[in-house]
Amino acid sequence: MEDATLCASGGKSGRVETTDFYRQLYEAAGDIKPKNISIDTLSRAAFAGNEIDRVQVYTFAMHMQALAMVAGGSVTVLSHPIL
């Protein structure tokens, strides 16, 4: 199985970086121009960072916004609560 992580926080700085998979998706979104990109986090973590850290979450959201902008569409990120 291929890793589906789009963004991850790295090292002690906690800075959120995009992965090779994100860059591939970004390029494909620019070429294909889908109306919507849906990211479902149920099976694997699309964001390998601290979901409580507002700066990290905001950075992830900005990367998702960049995907929407290059596609000329929207991005939907689904999150499933732990019960």
CSV table of C-alpha atoms in Angstrom, one decimal:
chain,number,residue,atom,x,y,z
A,1,MET,CA,0.0,0.0,0.0
A,2,GLU,CA,1.2,3.5,-0.8
A,3,ASP,CA,1.4,6.1,1.9
A,4,ALA,CA,-1.4,8.7,1.6
A,5,THR,CA,0.1,11.4,3.9
A,6,LEU,CA,-0.2,14.8,2.2
A,7,CYS,CA,1.4,16.9,4.9
A,8,ALA,CA,3.6,16.1,8.0
A,9,SER,CA,5.2,18.1,10.8
A,10,GLY,CA,8.9,17.6,10.8
A,11,GLY,CA,11.4,17.6,13.6
A,12,LYS,CA,11.6,19.8,16.6
A,13,SER,CA,10.4,22.9,14.8
A,14,GLY,CA,7.0,21.3,14.1
A,15,ARG,CA,6.9,23.0,10.7
A,16,VAL,CA,4.4,21.4,8.4
A,17,GLU,CA,5.9,20.2,5.1
A,18,THR,CA,4.2,18.8,2.0
A,19,THR,CA,5.0,15.2,0.9
A,20,ASP,CA,5.9,13.9,-2.5
A,21,PHE,CA,2.3,12.5,-2.7
A,22,TYR,CA,0.9,16.0,-2.1
A,23,ARG,CA,3.1,17.4,-4.9
A,24,GLN,CA,1.9,14.7,-7.2
A,25,LEU,CA,-1.7,15.5,-6.3
A,26,TYR,CA,-1.1,19.2,-6.8
A,27,GLU,CA,0.3,18.7,-10.2
A,28,ALA,CA,-2.5,16.3,-11.2
A,29,ALA,CA,-5.1,18.8,-9.9
A,30,GLY,CA,-3.6,21.5,-12.0
A,31,ASP,CA,-3.7,19.3,-15.1
A,32,ILE,CA,-7.1,17.7,-14.6
A,33,LYS,CA,-9.0,20.6,-13.0
A,34,PRO,CA,-11.4,18.5,-10.9
A,35,LYS,CA,-14.5,20.3,-9.5
A,36,ASN,CA,-13.9,18.7,-6.1
A,37,ILE,CA,-11.1,16.8,-4.4
A,38,SER,CA,-12.2,14.8,-1.3
A,39,ILE,CA,-9.7,13.8,1.3
A,40,ASP,CA,-11.0,11.0,3.6
A,41,THR,CA,-8.9,10.5,6.7
A,42,LEU,CA,-10.6,7.3,7.9
A,43,SER,CA,-8.2,4.8,6.5
A,44,ARG,CA,-4.9,6.7,6.8
A,45,ALA,CA,-3.7,10.0,8.1
A,46,ALA,CA,-3.7,12.7,5.4
A,47,PHE,CA,-2.2,15.1,8.0
A,48,ALA,CA,0.6,13.7,10.1
A,49,GLY,CA,0.8,16.5,12.6
A,50,ASN,CA,-0.6,17.7,15.8
A,51,GLU,CA,-4.3,18.4,15.3
A,52,ILE,CA,-4.4,20.5,18.5
A,53,ASP,CA,-1.7,22.8,17.3
A,54,ARG,CA,-3.5,25.7,15.5
A,55,VAL,CA,-0.5,26.7,13.5
A,56,GLN,CA,0.0,23.2,12.1
A,57,VAL,CA,-3.7,22.8,11.3
A,58,TYR,CA,-3.9,26.2,9.7
A,59,THR,CA,-0.9,25.4,7.5
A,60,PHE,CA,-2.5,22.1,6.5
A,61,ALA,CA,-5.7,24.0,5.6
A,62,MET,CA,-3.6,26.5,3.5
A,63,HIS,CA,-2.1,23.6,1.6
A,64,MET,CA,-5.6,22.2,0.9
A,65,GLN,CA,-6.7,25.7,-0.2
A,66,ALA,CA,-3.7,25.7,-2.6
A,67,LEU,CA,-5.0,22.4,-4.1
A,68,ALA,CA,-8.5,24.0,-4.6
A,69,MET,CA,-7.0,27.1,-6.2
A,70,VAL,CA,-4.8,25.2,-8.7
A,71,ALA,CA,-7.8,23.0,-9.6
A,72,GLY,CA,-10.2,25.9,-9.8
A,73,GLY,CA,-12.6,23.8,-7.6
A,74,SER,CA,-12.9,22.8,-4.0
A,75,VAL,CA,-11.3,20.5,-1.5
A,76,THR,CA,-13.4,18.6,1.1
A,77,VAL,CA,-11.5,17.1,4.1
A,78,LEU,CA,-13.5,14.5,6.0
A,79,SER,CA,-12.7,13.7,9.6
A,80,HIS,CA,-14.1,10.8,11.6
A,81,PRO,CA,-14.4,11.1,15.4
A,82,ILE,CA,-13.0,8.5,17.6
A,83,LEU,CA,-15.8,6.9,19.5
